[in-house]
């Protein structure tokens, strides 16, 4: 089992940012990536549809013998993680919890912004996750009776102030490679102007594509706002889960990476290079079936 690959899936190319981070932090692990390019975007679809798509993809990857599934797509994590965890016998890691944890570590003022697709924002998953982590942290510290008790206890859950905003045009901009030109800047300004006025100190980039616009977003938000990209913390979580279950691959063989798509691979290979860098040379066509 240790030598089995990690499965990573996304609605398209975006999840390659998460895969890149996993391969960087876990260079010995084999991976299989699936981009559901025939049905992208997930971000504007209903919960029922995204859950159905996610179960089909998970069934395909499970048949290839993956030892852990990473749901790299924020929208699929927001809508389908519970169902996937219930149905699969392997561990499932989404991007919402690692992103929420990273946001809580970064914030000093408890004023956090979340941006993502319409589905992710509508689901309220990041807000729920942040609030529940904060509640647990407050309770645990209170129960342990630590000396910081008072300080933590003062920060009550209802004092977290979270602002959310869907930024649907960021996805096509990132895919087009328009991440730092005038159009990108105007679009970022248009979506984020309101958040900027709310004096947040942390902004969660809650979509696979947004890290590509990081520089433009940073220049609009200013240097005092920490930008959270969940790819890094998701890879840390993958490592933690594998270790905990005794599934880390310690074989000296060179790790291999397979890529699947549900539509013809040309565009995936061309656009994917921007997200993954070198090492994305070929992709196979996947035929998905209802599980
Ligand atoms: N991968 C999606 C996400 O992170 C963005 C693209 C889409 O809408 O499918 O939410």
mmCIF file of C-alpha atoms and ligand atoms in Angstrom:
data_model
loop_
_atom_site.group_PDB
_atom_site.id
_atom_site.type_symbol
_atom_site.label_atom_id
_atom_site.label_comp_id
_atom_site.label_asym_id
_atom_site.label_seq_id
_atom_site.Cartn_x
_atom_site.Cartn_y
_atom_site.Cartn_z
ATOM 1 C CA UNK A 1 0.000 0.000 0.000
ATOM 2 C CA UNK A 2 2.861 2.397 0.856
ATOM 3 C CA UNK A 3 4.037 2.347 -2.736
ATOM 4 C CA UNK A 4 0.613 3.033 -4.191
ATOM 5 C CA UNK A 5 0.089 6.484 -5.708
ATOM 6 C CA UNK A 6 -1.663 9.485 -4.214
ATOM 7 C CA UNK A 7 -4.717 10.513 -6.250
ATOM 8 C CA UNK A 8 -5.319 14.212 -6.815
ATOM 9 C CA UNK A 9 -8.340 15.623 -8.586
ATOM 10 C CA UNK A 10 -9.651 18.941 -9.745
ATOM 11 C CA UNK A 11 -12.221 20.229 -12.196
ATOM 12 C CA UNK A 12 -9.391 21.046 -14.618
ATOM 13 C CA UNK A 13 -5.869 22.430 -14.603
ATOM 14 C CA UNK A 14 -6.092 24.503 -11.402
ATOM 15 C CA UNK A 15 -5.382 21.629 -9.014
ATOM 16 C CA UNK A 16 -1.938 21.301 -10.561
ATOM 17 C CA UNK A 17 -0.883 24.093 -8.151
ATOM 18 C CA UNK A 18 -1.721 21.699 -5.301
ATOM 19 C CA UNK A 19 -0.065 18.738 -7.049
ATOM 20 C CA UNK A 20 3.095 20.803 -7.593
ATOM 21 C CA UNK A 21 3.313 21.495 -3.867
ATOM 22 C CA UNK A 22 2.690 17.811 -3.003
ATOM 23 C CA UNK A 23 5.479 16.670 -5.333
ATOM 24 C CA UNK A 24 7.775 19.336 -3.865
ATOM 25 C CA UNK A 25 7.130 18.344 -0.258
ATOM 26 C CA UNK A 26 6.850 14.593 -0.943
ATOM 27 C CA UNK A 27 9.273 13.896 -3.798
ATOM 28 C CA UNK A 28 9.189 10.109 -3.218
ATOM 29 C CA UNK A 29 5.431 9.771 -3.746
ATOM 30 C CA UNK A 30 3.887 8.553 -7.003
ATOM 31 C CA UNK A 31 0.826 10.538 -8.036
ATOM 32 C CA UNK A 32 -2.130 10.245 -10.378
ATOM 33 C CA UNK A 33 -3.858 13.514 -11.274
ATOM 34 C CA UNK A 34 -7.268 13.796 -12.892
ATOM 35 C CA UNK A 35 -8.541 17.058 -14.377
ATOM 36 C CA UNK A 36 -12.241 16.849 -15.255
ATOM 37 C CA UNK A 37 -11.681 19.110 -18.245
ATOM 38 C CA UNK A 38 -14.843 18.012 -20.079
ATOM 39 C CA UNK A 39 -17.032 19.364 -17.281
ATOM 40 C CA UNK A 40 -15.056 22.326 -15.912
ATOM 41 C CA UNK A 41 -16.054 24.758 -14.355
ATOM 42 C CA UNK A 42 -17.460 23.251 -11.172
ATOM 43 C CA UNK A 43 -17.644 26.688 -9.543
ATOM 44 C CA UNK A 44 -21.005 27.655 -11.076
ATOM 45 C CA UNK A 45 -22.700 24.253 -10.785
ATOM 46 C CA UNK A 46 -25.136 23.012 -8.146
ATOM 47 C CA UNK A 47 -24.097 21.001 -5.085
ATOM 48 C CA UNK A 48 -25.824 17.853 -6.450
ATOM 49 C CA UNK A 49 -23.928 18.025 -9.726
ATOM 50 C CA UNK A 50 -20.538 18.655 -8.101
ATOM 51 C CA UNK A 51 -21.094 15.752 -5.657
ATOM 52 C CA UNK A 52 -22.014 13.425 -8.541
ATOM 53 C CA UNK A 53 -18.990 14.473 -10.610
ATOM 54 C CA UNK A 54 -16.681 14.082 -7.588
ATOM 55 C CA UNK A 55 -17.944 10.559 -6.833
ATOM 56 C CA UNK A 56 -17.379 9.530 -10.447
ATOM 57 C CA UNK A 57 -13.820 10.859 -10.429
ATOM 58 C CA UNK A 58 -13.096 9.230 -7.065
ATOM 59 C CA UNK A 59 -14.372 5.871 -8.365
ATOM 60 C CA UNK A 60 -12.066 6.121 -11.387
ATOM 61 C CA UNK A 61 -9.003 6.935 -9.261
ATOM 62 C CA UNK A 62 -9.860 4.285 -6.661
ATOM 63 C CA UNK A 63 -9.815 1.610 -9.379
ATOM 64 C CA UNK A 64 -6.208 2.620 -10.106
ATOM 65 C CA UNK A 65 -5.280 1.741 -6.526
ATOM 66 C CA UNK A 66 -4.636 5.136 -4.931
ATOM 67 C CA UNK A 67 -3.826 5.102 -1.204
ATOM 68 C CA UNK A 68 -5.152 8.604 -0.444
ATOM 69 C CA UNK A 69 -7.353 11.071 -2.326
ATOM 70 C CA UNK A 70 -6.649 14.806 -2.424
ATOM 71 C CA UNK A 71 -9.609 16.953 -3.449
ATOM 72 C CA UNK A 72 -7.594 19.846 -4.849
ATOM 73 C CA UNK A 73 -10.669 21.686 -6.123
ATOM 74 C CA UNK A 74 -12.087 24.127 -3.576
ATOM 75 C CA UNK A 75 -15.619 23.825 -4.956
ATOM 76 C CA UNK A 76 -15.508 20.006 -4.795
ATOM 77 C CA UNK A 77 -14.013 20.186 -1.284
ATOM 78 C CA UNK A 78 -16.780 22.568 -0.233
ATOM 79 C CA UNK A 79 -19.619 20.470 -1.616
ATOM 80 C CA UNK A 80 -18.451 16.850 -1.740
ATOM 81 C CA UNK A 81 -15.861 16.176 0.965
ATOM 82 C CA UNK A 82 -18.344 14.718 3.472
ATOM 83 C CA UNK A 83 -19.839 12.378 0.883
ATOM 84 C CA UNK A 84 -16.423 11.295 -0.420
ATOM 85 C CA UNK A 85 -15.140 10.598 3.100
ATOM 86 C CA UNK A 86 -18.260 8.562 3.833
ATOM 87 C CA UNK A 87 -18.038 6.467 0.661
ATOM 88 C CA UNK A 88 -14.293 5.803 0.317
ATOM 89 C CA UNK A 89 -12.237 3.421 2.423
ATOM 90 C CA UNK A 90 -9.033 5.447 1.921
ATOM 91 C CA UNK A 91 -8.244 8.804 3.603
ATOM 92 C CA UNK A 92 -9.557 11.902 1.822
ATOM 93 C CA UNK A 93 -7.895 15.322 2.192
ATOM 94 C CA UNK A 94 -9.622 18.505 1.004
ATOM 95 C CA UNK A 95 -8.259 22.033 0.730
ATOM 96 C CA UNK A 96 -10.729 23.923 2.945
ATOM 97 C CA UNK A 97 -9.539 22.816 6.386
ATOM 98 C CA UNK A 98 -5.812 23.346 5.667
ATOM 99 C CA UNK A 99 -6.616 26.791 4.205
ATOM 100 C CA UNK A 100 -8.781 27.738 7.184
ATOM 101 C CA UNK A 101 -6.067 26.636 9.634
ATOM 102 C CA UNK A 102 -3.455 28.673 7.787
ATOM 103 C CA UNK A 103 -5.743 31.730 7.870
ATOM 104 C CA UNK A 104 -6.209 31.417 11.630
ATOM 105 C CA UNK A 105 -2.461 31.129 12.123
ATOM 106 C CA UNK A 106 -1.874 34.248 10.038
ATOM 107 C CA UNK A 107 -4.508 36.636 11.360
ATOM 108 C CA UNK A 108 -3.704 39.055 14.169
ATOM 109 C CA UNK A 109 -6.904 41.079 14.082
ATOM 110 C CA UNK A 110 -9.445 38.270 13.425
ATOM 111 C CA UNK A 111 -10.627 40.102 10.323
ATOM 112 C CA UNK A 112 -10.371 37.604 7.464
ATOM 113 C CA UNK A 113 -11.440 37.738 3.808
ATOM 114 C CA UNK A 114 -12.322 34.659 1.752
ATOM 115 C CA UNK A 115 -12.466 34.673 -2.039
ATOM 116 C CA UNK A 116 -13.475 31.734 -4.225
ATOM 117 C CA UNK A 117 -15.910 30.506 -6.862
ATOM 118 C CA UNK A 118 -19.633 31.145 -6.508
ATOM 119 C CA UNK A 119 -20.108 27.557 -5.271
ATOM 120 C CA UNK A 120 -17.392 27.768 -2.625
ATOM 121 C CA UNK A 121 -18.665 31.102 -1.341
ATOM 122 C CA UNK A 122 -22.315 30.024 -1.432
ATOM 123 C CA UNK A 123 -21.493 26.847 0.540
ATOM 124 C CA UNK A 124 -20.069 28.937 3.398
ATOM 125 C CA UNK A 125 -17.541 26.117 4.019
ATOM 126 C CA UNK A 126 -14.554 28.331 4.815
ATOM 127 C CA UNK A 127 -16.569 30.442 7.250
ATOM 128 C CA UNK A 128 -17.972 27.335 8.991
ATOM 129 C CA UNK A 129 -14.513 25.740 9.156
ATOM 130 C CA UNK A 130 -12.839 28.858 10.561
ATOM 131 C CA UNK A 131 -15.576 29.306 13.151
ATOM 132 C CA UNK A 132 -15.462 25.680 14.214
ATOM 133 C CA UNK A 133 -11.642 25.661 14.468
ATOM 134 C CA UNK A 134 -11.804 28.846 16.512
ATOM 135 C CA UNK A 135 -14.469 27.407 18.808
ATOM 136 C CA UNK A 136 -12.401 24.234 19.357
ATOM 137 C CA UNK A 137 -9.249 26.211 19.982
ATOM 138 C CA UNK A 138 -11.034 28.387 22.537
ATOM 139 C CA UNK A 139 -12.578 25.352 24.232
ATOM 140 C CA UNK A 140 -9.351 23.300 24.282
ATOM 141 C CA UNK A 141 -7.326 26.146 25.719
ATOM 142 C CA UNK A 142 -10.035 26.792 28.299
ATOM 143 C CA UNK A 143 -10.183 23.091 29.207
ATOM 144 C CA UNK A 144 -6.424 22.828 29.548
ATOM 145 C CA UNK A 145 -6.507 25.902 31.770
ATOM 146 C CA UNK A 146 -3.328 27.244 30.207
ATOM 147 C CA UNK A 147 -1.851 30.494 31.288
ATOM 148 C CA UNK A 148 -2.977 32.129 28.056
ATOM 149 C CA UNK A 149 -6.501 31.158 29.011
ATOM 150 C CA UNK A 150 -7.740 34.698 29.449
ATOM 151 C CA UNK A 151 -6.241 35.986 26.258
ATOM 152 C CA UNK A 152 -7.706 33.176 24.162
ATOM 153 C CA UNK A 153 -10.979 33.170 25.971
ATOM 154 C CA UNK A 154 -11.446 36.824 25.206
ATOM 155 C CA UNK A 155 -11.364 36.062 21.492
ATOM 156 C CA UNK A 156 -14.832 34.625 21.185
ATOM 157 C CA UNK A 157 -16.018 33.007 17.965
ATOM 158 C CA UNK A 158 -18.473 35.788 17.367
ATOM 159 C CA UNK A 159 -15.555 38.190 17.329
ATOM 160 C CA UNK A 160 -14.190 36.607 14.151
ATOM 161 C CA UNK A 161 -15.174 38.942 11.367
ATOM 162 C CA UNK A 162 -15.183 37.181 8.007
ATOM 163 C CA UNK A 163 -15.922 38.773 4.657
ATOM 164 C CA UNK A 164 -16.530 36.651 1.555
ATOM 165 C CA UNK A 165 -16.582 37.440 -2.132
ATOM 166 C CA UNK A 166 -16.950 35.304 -5.254
ATOM 167 C CA UNK A 167 -14.529 36.329 -8.002
ATOM 168 C CA UNK A 168 -15.599 34.211 -11.007
ATOM 169 C CA UNK A 169 -13.576 36.084 -13.633
ATOM 170 C CA UNK A 170 -10.255 35.193 -11.961
ATOM 171 C CA UNK A 171 -10.504 31.630 -13.344
ATOM 172 C CA UNK A 172 -10.553 32.502 -17.074
ATOM 173 C CA UNK A 173 -7.932 35.224 -16.496
ATOM 174 C CA UNK A 174 -5.533 32.702 -14.935
ATOM 175 C CA UNK A 175 -6.158 30.163 -17.696
ATOM 176 C CA UNK A 176 -5.519 32.815 -20.341
ATOM 177 C CA UNK A 177 -2.268 33.757 -18.638
ATOM 178 C CA UNK A 178 -3.590 37.296 -18.046
ATOM 179 C CA UNK A 179 -2.397 37.511 -14.484
ATOM 180 C CA UNK A 180 -0.475 40.767 -14.366
ATOM 181 C CA UNK A 181 -1.764 42.979 -17.195
ATOM 182 C CA UNK A 182 -4.204 45.929 -17.109
ATOM 183 C CA UNK A 183 -7.270 43.701 -17.451
ATOM 184 C CA UNK A 184 -6.148 41.567 -14.505
ATOM 185 C CA UNK A 185 -5.452 44.623 -12.377
ATOM 186 C CA UNK A 186 -8.810 46.262 -13.135
ATOM 187 C CA UNK A 187 -10.672 43.004 -12.458
ATOM 188 C CA UNK A 188 -8.849 42.434 -9.170
ATOM 189 C CA UNK A 189 -9.537 46.034 -8.128
ATOM 190 C CA UNK A 190 -13.196 45.676 -9.048
ATOM 191 C CA UNK A 191 -13.719 42.511 -6.969
ATOM 192 C CA UNK A 192 -11.491 43.362 -4.011
ATOM 193 C CA UNK A 193 -12.155 47.077 -3.477
ATOM 194 C CA UNK A 194 -14.839 46.359 -0.871
ATOM 195 C CA UNK A 195 -12.680 43.860 1.037
ATOM 196 C CA UNK A 196 -9.863 46.334 1.148
ATOM 197 C CA UNK A 197 -12.106 48.885 2.827
ATOM 198 C CA UNK A 198 -13.002 46.352 5.549
ATOM 199 C CA UNK A 199 -9.431 46.409 6.885
ATOM 200 C CA UNK A 200 -8.905 42.646 6.789
ATOM 201 C CA UNK A 201 -5.384 41.445 7.611
ATOM 202 C CA UNK A 202 -5.662 37.989 5.961
ATOM 203 C CA UNK A 203 -7.131 36.952 2.622
ATOM 204 C CA UNK A 204 -7.726 33.278 1.736
ATOM 205 C CA UNK A 205 -7.232 32.535 -1.964
ATOM 206 C CA UNK A 206 -9.971 29.893 -1.878
ATOM 207 C CA UNK A 207 -9.734 28.687 -5.458
ATOM 208 C CA UNK A 208 -7.096 26.669 -7.286
ATOM 209 C CA UNK A 209 -6.548 29.403 -9.878
ATOM 210 C CA UNK A 210 -6.129 32.430 -7.643
ATOM 211 C CA UNK A 211 -2.487 31.804 -6.598
ATOM 212 C CA UNK A 212 -1.538 32.640 -10.191
ATOM 213 C CA UNK A 213 -2.885 36.157 -9.631
ATOM 214 C CA UNK A 214 -1.106 36.473 -6.304
ATOM 215 C CA UNK A 215 1.175 39.351 -7.270
ATOM 216 C CA UNK A 216 -1.645 41.459 -8.667
ATOM 217 C CA UNK A 217 -3.869 40.657 -5.672
ATOM 218 C CA UNK A 218 -0.992 41.573 -3.317
ATOM 219 C CA UNK A 219 -0.446 44.887 -5.037
ATOM 220 C CA UNK A 220 -4.144 45.764 -4.756
ATOM 221 C CA UNK A 221 -4.546 44.588 -1.130
ATOM 222 C CA UNK A 222 -1.286 46.078 0.113
ATOM 223 C CA UNK A 223 1.612 44.536 1.988
ATOM 224 C CA UNK A 224 -0.157 44.320 5.338
ATOM 225 C CA UNK A 225 -2.619 41.681 4.129
ATOM 226 C CA UNK A 226 -1.358 38.070 4.321
ATOM 227 C CA UNK A 227 -2.430 35.991 1.305
ATOM 228 C CA UNK A 228 -3.220 32.357 2.107
ATOM 229 C CA UNK A 229 -2.675 29.792 -0.612
ATOM 230 C CA UNK A 230 -3.973 26.455 0.634
ATOM 231 C CA UNK A 231 -1.691 24.374 -1.650
ATOM 232 C CA UNK A 232 1.163 24.496 0.820
ATOM 233 C CA UNK A 233 -0.867 23.652 3.922
ATOM 234 C CA UNK A 234 -2.741 20.912 2.032
ATOM 235 C CA UNK A 235 0.562 19.210 1.154
ATOM 236 C CA UNK A 236 1.580 19.435 4.831
ATOM 237 C CA UNK A 237 -1.720 17.776 5.770
ATOM 238 C CA UNK A 238 -1.229 15.018 3.159
ATOM 239 C CA UNK A 239 2.176 14.264 4.659
ATOM 240 C CA UNK A 240 0.753 14.235 8.183
ATOM 241 C CA UNK A 241 -2.057 11.814 7.271
ATOM 242 C CA UNK A 242 0.270 9.460 5.366
ATOM 243 C CA UNK A 243 2.700 9.416 8.272
ATOM 244 C CA UNK A 244 -0.026 8.833 10.833
ATOM 245 C CA UNK A 245 -1.326 5.829 8.848
ATOM 246 C CA UNK A 246 2.134 4.408 8.103
ATOM 247 C CA UNK A 247 1.637 5.089 4.399
ATOM 248 C CA UNK A 248 4.630 7.317 3.588
ATOM 249 C CA UNK A 249 6.584 5.874 0.659
ATOM 250 C CA UNK A 250 10.192 5.224 1.631
ATOM 251 C CA UNK A 251 11.126 3.372 -1.559
ATOM 252 C CA UNK A 252 14.222 4.780 -3.331
ATOM 253 C CA UNK A 253 12.587 4.381 -6.780
ATOM 254 C CA UNK A 254 12.002 7.574 -8.727
ATOM 255 C CA UNK A 255 8.414 8.747 -8.311
ATOM 256 C CA UNK A 256 6.252 8.704 -11.421
ATOM 257 C CA UNK A 257 3.382 11.079 -12.150
ATOM 258 C CA UNK A 258 0.419 10.161 -14.374
ATOM 259 C CA UNK A 259 -2.088 12.664 -15.659
ATOM 260 C CA UNK A 260 -5.654 12.018 -16.827
ATOM 261 C CA UNK A 261 -8.207 14.336 -18.386
ATOM 262 C CA UNK A 262 -11.812 13.856 -19.477
ATOM 263 C CA UNK A 263 -11.510 15.971 -22.643
ATOM 264 C CA UNK A 264 -8.762 16.005 -25.272
ATOM 265 C CA UNK A 265 -5.382 16.673 -23.610
ATOM 266 C CA UNK A 266 -4.020 19.495 -25.851
ATOM 267 C CA UNK A 267 -5.366 22.474 -23.937
ATOM 268 C CA UNK A 268 -4.656 20.811 -20.577
ATOM 269 C CA UNK A 269 -1.016 20.302 -21.548
ATOM 270 C CA UNK A 270 -0.636 23.842 -22.852
ATOM 271 C CA UNK A 271 -2.366 25.680 -19.978
ATOM 272 C CA UNK A 272 -1.218 23.149 -17.373
ATOM 273 C CA UNK A 273 2.428 24.086 -17.846
ATOM 274 C CA UNK A 274 1.652 27.503 -16.381
ATOM 275 C CA UNK A 275 0.265 25.838 -13.259
ATOM 276 C CA UNK A 276 2.662 22.907 -12.895
ATOM 277 C CA UNK A 277 5.852 23.928 -14.661
ATOM 278 C CA UNK A 278 8.094 21.330 -16.283
ATOM 279 C CA UNK A 279 7.254 17.630 -16.005
ATOM 280 C CA UNK A 280 3.799 17.755 -17.569
ATOM 281 C CA UNK A 281 4.450 16.091 -20.921
ATOM 282 C CA UNK A 282 1.526 13.756 -21.573
ATOM 283 C CA UNK A 283 -2.027 13.163 -20.384
ATOM 284 C CA UNK A 284 -4.302 10.162 -20.934
ATOM 285 C CA UNK A 285 -8.024 10.233 -21.602
ATOM 286 C CA UNK A 286 -10.201 8.961 -18.720
ATOM 287 C CA UNK A 287 -13.647 7.474 -19.258
ATOM 288 C CA UNK A 288 -15.663 8.105 -16.117
ATOM 289 C CA UNK A 289 -18.604 5.957 -15.053
ATOM 290 C CA UNK A 290 -21.210 6.314 -12.357
ATOM 291 C CA UNK A 291 -19.848 4.597 -9.217
HETATM 292 N N1 LIG B 1 -11.001 24.300 -9.323
HETATM 293 C C1 LIG B 1 -12.063 25.236 -9.033
HETATM 294 C C2 LIG B 1 -11.963 25.631 -7.543
HETATM 295 O O1 LIG B 1 -10.917 25.588 -6.926
HETATM 296 C C3 LIG B 1 -11.993 26.456 -9.917
HETATM 297 C C4 LIG B 1 -12.416 26.183 -11.346
HETATM 298 C C5 LIG B 1 -13.837 25.718 -11.465
HETATM 299 O O2 LIG B 1 -14.787 26.516 -11.273
HETATM 300 O O3 LIG B 1 -14.044 24.544 -11.739
HETATM 301 O O4 LIG B 1 -12.950 25.966 -6.959
#
